[in-house]
CSV table of C-alpha atoms and ligand atoms in Angstrom, one decimal:
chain,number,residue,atom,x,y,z
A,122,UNK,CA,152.9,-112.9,-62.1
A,123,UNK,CA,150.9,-109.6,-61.1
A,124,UNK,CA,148.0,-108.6,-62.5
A,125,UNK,CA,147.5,-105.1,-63.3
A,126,UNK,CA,144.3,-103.0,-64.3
A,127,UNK,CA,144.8,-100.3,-66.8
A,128,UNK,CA,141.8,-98.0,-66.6
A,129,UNK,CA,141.1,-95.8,-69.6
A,130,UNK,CA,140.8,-91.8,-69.1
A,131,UNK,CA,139.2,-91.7,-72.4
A,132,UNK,CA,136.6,-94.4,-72.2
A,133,UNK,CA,136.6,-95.6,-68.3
A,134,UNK,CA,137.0,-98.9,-69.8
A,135,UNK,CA,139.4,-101.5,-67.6
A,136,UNK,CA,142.2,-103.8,-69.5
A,137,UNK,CA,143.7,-106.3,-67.2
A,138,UNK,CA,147.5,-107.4,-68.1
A,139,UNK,CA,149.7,-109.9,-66.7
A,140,UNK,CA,153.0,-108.1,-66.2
A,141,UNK,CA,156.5,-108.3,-64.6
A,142,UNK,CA,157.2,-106.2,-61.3
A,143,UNK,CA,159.3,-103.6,-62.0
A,144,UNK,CA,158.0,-103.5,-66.0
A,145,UNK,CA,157.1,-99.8,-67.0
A,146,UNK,CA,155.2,-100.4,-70.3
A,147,UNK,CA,152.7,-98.5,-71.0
A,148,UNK,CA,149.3,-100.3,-72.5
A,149,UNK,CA,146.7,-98.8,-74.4
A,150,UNK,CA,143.4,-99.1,-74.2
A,151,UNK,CA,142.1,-102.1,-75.9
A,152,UNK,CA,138.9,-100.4,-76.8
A,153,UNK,CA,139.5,-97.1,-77.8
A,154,UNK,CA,143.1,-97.2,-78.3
A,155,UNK,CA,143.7,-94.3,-76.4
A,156,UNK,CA,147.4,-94.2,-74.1
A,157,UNK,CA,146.0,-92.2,-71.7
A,158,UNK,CA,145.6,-95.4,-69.4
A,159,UNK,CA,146.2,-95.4,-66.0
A,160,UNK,CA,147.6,-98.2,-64.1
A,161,UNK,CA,144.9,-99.5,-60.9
A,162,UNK,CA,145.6,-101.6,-57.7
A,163,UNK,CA,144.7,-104.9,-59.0
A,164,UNK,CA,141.6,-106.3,-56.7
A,165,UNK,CA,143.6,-109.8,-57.3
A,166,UNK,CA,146.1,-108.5,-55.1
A,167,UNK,CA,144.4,-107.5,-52.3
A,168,UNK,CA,143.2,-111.1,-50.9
A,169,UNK,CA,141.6,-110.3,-47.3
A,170,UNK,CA,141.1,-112.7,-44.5
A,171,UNK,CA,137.5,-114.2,-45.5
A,172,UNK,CA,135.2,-111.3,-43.9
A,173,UNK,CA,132.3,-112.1,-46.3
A,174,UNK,CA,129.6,-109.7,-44.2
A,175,UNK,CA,128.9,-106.8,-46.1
A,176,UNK,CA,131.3,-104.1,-44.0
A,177,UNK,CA,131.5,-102.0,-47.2
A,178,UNK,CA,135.2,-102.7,-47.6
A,179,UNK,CA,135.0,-103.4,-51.6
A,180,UNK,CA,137.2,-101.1,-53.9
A,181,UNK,CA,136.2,-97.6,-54.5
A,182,UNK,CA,135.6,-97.5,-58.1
A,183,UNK,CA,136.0,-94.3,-59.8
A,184,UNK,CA,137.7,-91.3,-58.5
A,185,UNK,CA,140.0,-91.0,-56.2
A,186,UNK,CA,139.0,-89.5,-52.8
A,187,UNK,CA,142.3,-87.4,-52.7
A,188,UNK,CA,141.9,-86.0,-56.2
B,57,ZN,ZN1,139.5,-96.4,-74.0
């Protein structure tokens, strides 16, 4: 099961949900209560090789570079 990161427009705060593939639910903000959430790469997803030197490869946080 995926895990997905829901980041809050209103707030910035992050709600991480278990969810089917495919599922196209929309989750609000656990904080604030806000919908305006938006769905994030999950870091759990992204499992590298082992590289544990400091190459700067973590996740941008934030905005996004093409935005
Ligand atoms: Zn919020």
């Amino acid at each position: 099961m995926p895990l997905f990161e829901y980041r809050c427009k209103e707030c910035g705060h992050v709600t991480t949900f278990l969810e089917k593939p495919g599922s196209r639910k929309r989750h609000p903000c656990e904080k604030c209560g806000s919908a305006k959430t938006e769905r994030q790469l999950s870091a759990f997803a992204a499992h590298g090789g082992g590289a544990s030197s400091g190459a700067g490869a973590s996740f941008p946080t934030g905005t996004c570079p093409l935005g």
